[in-house]
PDB file of C-alpha atoms in Angstrom:
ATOM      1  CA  UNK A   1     -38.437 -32.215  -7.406  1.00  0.00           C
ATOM      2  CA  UNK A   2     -38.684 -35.472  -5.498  1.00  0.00           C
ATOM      3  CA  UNK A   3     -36.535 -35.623  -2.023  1.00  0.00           C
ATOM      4  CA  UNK A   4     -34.134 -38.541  -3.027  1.00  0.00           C
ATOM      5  CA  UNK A   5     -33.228 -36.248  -6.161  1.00  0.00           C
ATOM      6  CA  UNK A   6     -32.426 -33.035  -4.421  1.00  0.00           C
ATOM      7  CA  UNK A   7     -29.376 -34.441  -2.880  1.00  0.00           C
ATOM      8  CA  UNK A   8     -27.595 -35.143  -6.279  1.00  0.00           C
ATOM      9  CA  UNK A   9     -28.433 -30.783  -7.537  1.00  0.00           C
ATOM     10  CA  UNK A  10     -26.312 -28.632  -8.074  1.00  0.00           C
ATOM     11  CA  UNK A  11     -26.183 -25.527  -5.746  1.00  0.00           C
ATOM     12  CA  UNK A  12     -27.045 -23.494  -8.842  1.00  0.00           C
ATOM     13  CA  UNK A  13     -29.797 -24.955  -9.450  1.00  0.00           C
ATOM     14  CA  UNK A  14     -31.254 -25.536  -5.688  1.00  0.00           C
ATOM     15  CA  UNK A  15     -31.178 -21.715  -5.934  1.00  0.00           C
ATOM     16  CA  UNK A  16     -32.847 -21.224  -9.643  1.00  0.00           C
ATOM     17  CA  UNK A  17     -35.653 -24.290  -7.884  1.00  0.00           C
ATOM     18  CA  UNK A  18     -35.848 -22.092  -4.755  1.00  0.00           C
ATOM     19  CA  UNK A  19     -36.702 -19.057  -6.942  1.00  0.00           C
ATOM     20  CA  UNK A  20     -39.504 -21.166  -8.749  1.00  0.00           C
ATOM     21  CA  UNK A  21     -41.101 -21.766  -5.181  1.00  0.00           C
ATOM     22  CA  UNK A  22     -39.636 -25.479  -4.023  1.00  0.00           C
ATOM     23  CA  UNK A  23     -39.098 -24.983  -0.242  1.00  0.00           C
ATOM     24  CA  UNK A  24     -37.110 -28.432  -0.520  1.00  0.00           C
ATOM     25  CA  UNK A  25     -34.308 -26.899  -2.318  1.00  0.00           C
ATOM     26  CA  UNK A  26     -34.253 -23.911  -0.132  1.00  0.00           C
ATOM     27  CA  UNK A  27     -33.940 -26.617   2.678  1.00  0.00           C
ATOM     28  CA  UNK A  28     -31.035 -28.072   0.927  1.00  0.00           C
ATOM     29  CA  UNK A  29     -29.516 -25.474   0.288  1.00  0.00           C
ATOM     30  CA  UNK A  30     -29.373 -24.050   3.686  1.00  0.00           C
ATOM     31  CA  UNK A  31     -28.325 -27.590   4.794  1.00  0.00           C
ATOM     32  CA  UNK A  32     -25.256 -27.192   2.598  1.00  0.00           C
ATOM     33  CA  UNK A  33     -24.195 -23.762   3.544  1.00  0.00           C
ATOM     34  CA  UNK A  34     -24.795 -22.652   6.808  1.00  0.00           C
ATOM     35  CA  UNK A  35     -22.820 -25.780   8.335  1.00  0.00           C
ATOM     36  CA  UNK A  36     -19.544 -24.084   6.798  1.00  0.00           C
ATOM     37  CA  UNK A  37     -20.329 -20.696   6.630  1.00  0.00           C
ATOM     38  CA  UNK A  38     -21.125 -20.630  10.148  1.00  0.00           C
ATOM     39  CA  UNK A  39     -17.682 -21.450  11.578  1.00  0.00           C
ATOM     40  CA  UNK A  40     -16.069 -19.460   9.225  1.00  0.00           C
ATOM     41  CA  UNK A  41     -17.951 -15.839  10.422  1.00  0.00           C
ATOM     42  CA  UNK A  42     -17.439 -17.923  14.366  1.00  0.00           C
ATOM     43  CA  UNK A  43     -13.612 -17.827  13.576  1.00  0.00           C
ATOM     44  CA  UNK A  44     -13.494 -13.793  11.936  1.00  0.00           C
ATOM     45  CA  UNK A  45     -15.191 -12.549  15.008  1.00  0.00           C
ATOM     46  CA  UNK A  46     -14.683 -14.674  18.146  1.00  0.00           C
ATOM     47  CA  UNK A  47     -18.715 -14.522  18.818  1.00  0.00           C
ATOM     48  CA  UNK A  48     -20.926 -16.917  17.740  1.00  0.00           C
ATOM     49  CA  UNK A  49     -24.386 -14.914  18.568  1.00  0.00           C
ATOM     50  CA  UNK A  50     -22.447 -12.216  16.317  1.00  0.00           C
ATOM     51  CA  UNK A  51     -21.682 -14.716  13.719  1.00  0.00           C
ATOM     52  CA  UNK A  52     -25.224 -16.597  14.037  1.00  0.00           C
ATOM     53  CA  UNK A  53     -26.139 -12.730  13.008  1.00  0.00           C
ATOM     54  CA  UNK A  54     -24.218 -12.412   9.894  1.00  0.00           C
ATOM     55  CA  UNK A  55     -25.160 -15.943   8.820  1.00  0.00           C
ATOM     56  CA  UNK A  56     -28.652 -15.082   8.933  1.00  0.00           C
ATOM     57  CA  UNK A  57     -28.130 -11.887   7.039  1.00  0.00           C
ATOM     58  CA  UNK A  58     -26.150 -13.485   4.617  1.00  0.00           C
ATOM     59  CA  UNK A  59     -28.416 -16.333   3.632  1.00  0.00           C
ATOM     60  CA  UNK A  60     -31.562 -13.559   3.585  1.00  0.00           C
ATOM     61  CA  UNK A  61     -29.990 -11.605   0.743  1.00  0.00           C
ATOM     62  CA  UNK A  62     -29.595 -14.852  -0.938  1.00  0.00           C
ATOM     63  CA  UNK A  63     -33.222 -15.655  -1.228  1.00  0.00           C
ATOM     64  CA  UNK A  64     -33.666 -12.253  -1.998  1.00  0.00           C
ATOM     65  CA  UNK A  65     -31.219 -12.385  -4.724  1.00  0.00           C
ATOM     66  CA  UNK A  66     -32.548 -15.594  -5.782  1.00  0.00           C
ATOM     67  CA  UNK A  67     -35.100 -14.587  -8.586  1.00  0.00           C
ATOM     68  CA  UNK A  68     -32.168 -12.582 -10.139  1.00  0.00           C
ATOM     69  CA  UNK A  69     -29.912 -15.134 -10.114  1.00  0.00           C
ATOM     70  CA  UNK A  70     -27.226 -16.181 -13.116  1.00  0.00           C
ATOM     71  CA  UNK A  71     -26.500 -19.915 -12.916  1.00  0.00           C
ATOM     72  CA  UNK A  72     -23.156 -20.025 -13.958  1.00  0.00           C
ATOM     73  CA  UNK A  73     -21.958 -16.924 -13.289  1.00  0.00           C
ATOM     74  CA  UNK A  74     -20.848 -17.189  -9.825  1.00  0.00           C
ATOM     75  CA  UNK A  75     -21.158 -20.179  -7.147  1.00  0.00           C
ATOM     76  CA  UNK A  76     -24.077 -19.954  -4.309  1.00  0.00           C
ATOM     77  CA  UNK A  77     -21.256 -20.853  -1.705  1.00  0.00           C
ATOM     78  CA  UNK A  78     -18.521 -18.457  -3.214  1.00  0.00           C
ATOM     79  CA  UNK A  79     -21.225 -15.623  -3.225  1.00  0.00           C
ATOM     80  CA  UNK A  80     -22.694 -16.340   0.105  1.00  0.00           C
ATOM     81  CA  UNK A  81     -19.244 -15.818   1.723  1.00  0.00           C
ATOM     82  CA  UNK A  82     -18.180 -13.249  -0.121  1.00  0.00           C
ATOM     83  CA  UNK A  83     -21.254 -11.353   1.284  1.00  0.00           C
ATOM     84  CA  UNK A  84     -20.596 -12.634   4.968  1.00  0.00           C
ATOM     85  CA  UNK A  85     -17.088 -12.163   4.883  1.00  0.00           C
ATOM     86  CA  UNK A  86     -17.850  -8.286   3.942  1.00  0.00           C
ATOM     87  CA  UNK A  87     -20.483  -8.188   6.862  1.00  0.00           C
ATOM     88  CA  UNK A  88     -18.061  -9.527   8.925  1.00  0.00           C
ATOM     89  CA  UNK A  89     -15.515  -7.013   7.948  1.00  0.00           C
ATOM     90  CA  UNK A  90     -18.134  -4.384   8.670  1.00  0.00           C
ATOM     91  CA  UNK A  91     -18.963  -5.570  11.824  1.00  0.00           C
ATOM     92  CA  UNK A  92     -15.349  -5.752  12.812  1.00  0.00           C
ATOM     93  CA  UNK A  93     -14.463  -2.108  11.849  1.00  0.00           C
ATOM     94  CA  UNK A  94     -17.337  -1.109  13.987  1.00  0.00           C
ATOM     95  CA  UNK A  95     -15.848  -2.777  16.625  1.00  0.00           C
ATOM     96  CA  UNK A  96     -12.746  -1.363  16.464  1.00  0.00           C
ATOM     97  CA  UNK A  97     -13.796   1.865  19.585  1.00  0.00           C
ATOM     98  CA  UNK A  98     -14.043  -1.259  21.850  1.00  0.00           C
ATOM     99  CA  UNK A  99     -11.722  -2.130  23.861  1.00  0.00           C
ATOM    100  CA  UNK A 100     -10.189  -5.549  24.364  1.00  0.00           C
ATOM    101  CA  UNK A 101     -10.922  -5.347  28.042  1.00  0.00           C
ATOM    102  CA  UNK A 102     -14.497  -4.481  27.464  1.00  0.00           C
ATOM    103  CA  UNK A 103     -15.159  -7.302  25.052  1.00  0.00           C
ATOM    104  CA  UNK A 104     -16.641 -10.676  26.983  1.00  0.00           C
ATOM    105  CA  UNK A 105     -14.537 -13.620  26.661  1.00  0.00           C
ATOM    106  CA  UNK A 106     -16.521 -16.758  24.916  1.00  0.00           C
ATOM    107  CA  UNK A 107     -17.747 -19.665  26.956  1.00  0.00           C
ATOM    108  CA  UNK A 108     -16.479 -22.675  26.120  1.00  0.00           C
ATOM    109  CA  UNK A 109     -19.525 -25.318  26.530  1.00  0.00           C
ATOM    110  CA  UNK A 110     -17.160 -28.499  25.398  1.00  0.00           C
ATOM    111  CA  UNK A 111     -16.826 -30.717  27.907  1.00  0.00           C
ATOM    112  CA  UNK A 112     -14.068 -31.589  30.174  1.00  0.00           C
ATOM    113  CA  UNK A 113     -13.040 -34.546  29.355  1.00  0.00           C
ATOM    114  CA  UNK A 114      -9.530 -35.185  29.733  1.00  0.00           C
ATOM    115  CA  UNK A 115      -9.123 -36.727  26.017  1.00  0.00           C
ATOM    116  CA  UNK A 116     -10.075 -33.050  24.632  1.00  0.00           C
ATOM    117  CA  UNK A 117      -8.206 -31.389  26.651  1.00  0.00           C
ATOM    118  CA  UNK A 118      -5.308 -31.458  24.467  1.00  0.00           C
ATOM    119  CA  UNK A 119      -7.675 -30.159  21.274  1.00  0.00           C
ATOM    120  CA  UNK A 120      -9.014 -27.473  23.197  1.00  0.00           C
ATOM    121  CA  UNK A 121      -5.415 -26.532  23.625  1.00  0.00           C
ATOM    122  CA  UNK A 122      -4.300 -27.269  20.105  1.00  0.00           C
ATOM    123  CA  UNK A 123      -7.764 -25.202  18.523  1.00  0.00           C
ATOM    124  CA  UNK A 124      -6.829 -22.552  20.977  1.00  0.00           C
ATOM    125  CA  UNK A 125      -3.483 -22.031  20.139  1.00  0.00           C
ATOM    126  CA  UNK A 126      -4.376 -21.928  16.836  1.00  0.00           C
ATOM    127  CA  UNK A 127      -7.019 -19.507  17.099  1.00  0.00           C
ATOM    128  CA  UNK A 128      -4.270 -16.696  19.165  1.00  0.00           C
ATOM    129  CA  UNK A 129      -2.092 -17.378  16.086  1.00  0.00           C
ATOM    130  CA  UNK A 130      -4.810 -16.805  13.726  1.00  0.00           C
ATOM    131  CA  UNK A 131      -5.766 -13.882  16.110  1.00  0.00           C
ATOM    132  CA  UNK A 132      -2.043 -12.060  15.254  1.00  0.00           C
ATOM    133  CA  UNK A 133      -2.642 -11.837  11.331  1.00  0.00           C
ATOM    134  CA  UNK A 134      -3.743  -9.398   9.230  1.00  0.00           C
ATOM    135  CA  UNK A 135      -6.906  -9.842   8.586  1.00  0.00           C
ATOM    136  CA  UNK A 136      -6.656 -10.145   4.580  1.00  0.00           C
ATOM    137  CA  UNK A 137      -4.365 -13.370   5.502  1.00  0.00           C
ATOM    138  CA  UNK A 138      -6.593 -14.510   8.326  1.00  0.00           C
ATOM    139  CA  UNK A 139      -9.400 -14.870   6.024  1.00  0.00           C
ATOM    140  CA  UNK A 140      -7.155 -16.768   3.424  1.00  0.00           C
ATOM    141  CA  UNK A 141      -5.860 -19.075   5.306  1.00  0.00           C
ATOM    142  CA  UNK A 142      -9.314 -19.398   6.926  1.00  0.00           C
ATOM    143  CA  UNK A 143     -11.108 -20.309   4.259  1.00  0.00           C
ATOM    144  CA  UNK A 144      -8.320 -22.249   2.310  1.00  0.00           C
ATOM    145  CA  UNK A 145      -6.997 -24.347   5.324  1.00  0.00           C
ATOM    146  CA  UNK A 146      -9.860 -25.014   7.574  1.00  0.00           C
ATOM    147  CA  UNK A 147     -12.563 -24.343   5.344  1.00  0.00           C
ATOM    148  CA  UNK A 148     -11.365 -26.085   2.441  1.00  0.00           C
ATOM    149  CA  UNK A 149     -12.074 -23.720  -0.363  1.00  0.00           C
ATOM    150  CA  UNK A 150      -9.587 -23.812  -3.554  1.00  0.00           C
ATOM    151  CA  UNK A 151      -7.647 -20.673  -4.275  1.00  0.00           C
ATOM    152  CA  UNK A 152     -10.167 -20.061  -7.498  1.00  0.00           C
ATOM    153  CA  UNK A 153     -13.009 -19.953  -4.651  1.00  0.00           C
ATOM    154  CA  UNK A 154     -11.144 -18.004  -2.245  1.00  0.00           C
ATOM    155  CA  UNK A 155     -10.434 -15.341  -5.454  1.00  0.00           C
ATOM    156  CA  UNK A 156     -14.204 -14.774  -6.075  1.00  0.00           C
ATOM    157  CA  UNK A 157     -14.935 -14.636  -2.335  1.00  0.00           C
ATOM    158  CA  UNK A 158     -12.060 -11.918  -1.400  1.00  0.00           C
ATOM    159  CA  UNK A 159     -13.116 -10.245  -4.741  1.00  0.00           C
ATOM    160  CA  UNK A 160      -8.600 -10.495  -5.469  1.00  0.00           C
ATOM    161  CA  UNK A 161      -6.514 -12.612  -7.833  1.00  0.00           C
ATOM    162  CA  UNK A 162      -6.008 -16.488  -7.658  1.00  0.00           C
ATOM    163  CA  UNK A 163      -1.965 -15.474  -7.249  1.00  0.00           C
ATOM    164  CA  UNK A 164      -2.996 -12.699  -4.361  1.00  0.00           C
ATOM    165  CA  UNK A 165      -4.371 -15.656  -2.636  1.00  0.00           C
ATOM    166  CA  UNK A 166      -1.364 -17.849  -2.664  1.00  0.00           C
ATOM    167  CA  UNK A 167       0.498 -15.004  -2.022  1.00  0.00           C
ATOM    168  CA  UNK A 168      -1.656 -14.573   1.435  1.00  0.00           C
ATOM    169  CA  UNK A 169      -1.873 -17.827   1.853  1.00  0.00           C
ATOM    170  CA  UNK A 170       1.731 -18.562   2.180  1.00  0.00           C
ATOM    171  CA  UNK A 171       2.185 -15.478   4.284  1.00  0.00           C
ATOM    172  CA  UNK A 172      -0.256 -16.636   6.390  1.00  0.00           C
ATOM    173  CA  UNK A 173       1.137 -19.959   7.114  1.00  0.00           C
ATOM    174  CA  UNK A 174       4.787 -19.107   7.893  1.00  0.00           C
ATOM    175  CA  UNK A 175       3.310 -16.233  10.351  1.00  0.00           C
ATOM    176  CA  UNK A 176       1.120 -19.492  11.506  1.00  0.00           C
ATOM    177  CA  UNK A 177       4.026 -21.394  11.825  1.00  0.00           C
ATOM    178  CA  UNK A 178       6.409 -18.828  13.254  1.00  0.00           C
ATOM    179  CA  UNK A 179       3.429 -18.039  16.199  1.00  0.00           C
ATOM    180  CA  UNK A 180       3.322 -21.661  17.216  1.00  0.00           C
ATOM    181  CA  UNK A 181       7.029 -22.619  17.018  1.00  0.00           C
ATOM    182  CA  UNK A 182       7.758 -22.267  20.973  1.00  0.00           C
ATOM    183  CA  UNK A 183       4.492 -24.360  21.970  1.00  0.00           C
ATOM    184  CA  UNK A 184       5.334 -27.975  19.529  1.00  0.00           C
ATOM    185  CA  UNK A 185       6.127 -30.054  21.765  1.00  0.00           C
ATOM    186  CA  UNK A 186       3.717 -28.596  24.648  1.00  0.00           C
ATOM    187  CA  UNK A 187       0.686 -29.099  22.149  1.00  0.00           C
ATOM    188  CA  UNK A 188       2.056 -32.067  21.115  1.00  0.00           C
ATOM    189  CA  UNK A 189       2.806 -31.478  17.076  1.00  0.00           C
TER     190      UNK A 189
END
């Protein structure tokens, strides 16, 4: 398929293309995905090498899957983090004998400038309140809110019902909400 074309395919069919041997759609593909899955498994376990992990795996059982694959009867992007959100899980209940003490804190590389200063706080903030959820919600509100997936999406990826999802959605947000009450006017909302 020629390169200016690629851009306007449909997931399914980058993966059906990959399947037949174009490395171009595989390219694509990845180009898509990774980009937003890659936060996502960042924000479920507070480690990026951890989530650069999962990503990996995730998008290798794709191509492996790819040969088998059913346009139409799932989305690339819905599968794909349905299968990292369940390696994430897994790599969180292993986790689980650690203490909190024993667990590194992250670096933060952004820089200092004084004009992020106030986002760091805001993205941190909302990361602690994010931390205090169940993780059910957490991953609804995760994927809804910052990651911008419809409830439909979010269904096929937590393997539960569209209403399940609004129903952990809103949960989520007034425990969101109730978390970051005290600190408005300190981070400025």
């Amino acid at each position: 398929m020629a390169l200016d074309q690629i851009g306007e395919t449909s997931d399914d069919a980058l993966l059906v293309l990959y399947a037949n041997g174009d490395p171009d759609a595989a390219s694509e593909l990845t180009a898509r995905l990774v980009p937003r899955l890659l936060p996502f498994c960042n924000r479920m376990l507070r480690d990026l090498a951890e989530a650069e992990d999962i990503v990996q795996e995730a998008m290798l059982r794709l191509w492996k899957m790819a040969p088998d694959w059913v346009p139409g009867a799932a989305k690339p992007s819905t599968w794909v983090f349905r299968v990292a959100s369940n390696l994430c899980t897994d790599r969180l209940r292993k986790r689980r004998g650690i203490g909190l003490d024993e667990i590194a804190e992250p670096v933060d590389e952004a820089p200092s400038a004084e004009e992020r200063l106030l986002q760091a706080e805001r993205l941190s903030a909302l990361d602690h309140a994010l931390d205090q959820l169940p993780e059910r919600q957490r991953q609804a509100v995760v994927l809804r809110h910052i990651e911008g997936f419809s409830n439909p999406d979010i269904a096929d990826v937590l393997e539960i019902s569209v209403e399940a999802v609004e129903s952990l959605t809103a949960r989520g947000k007034r425990a969101l909400a109730s978390h970051l009450a005290g600190r408005k006017e300190e981070l400025g909302l």
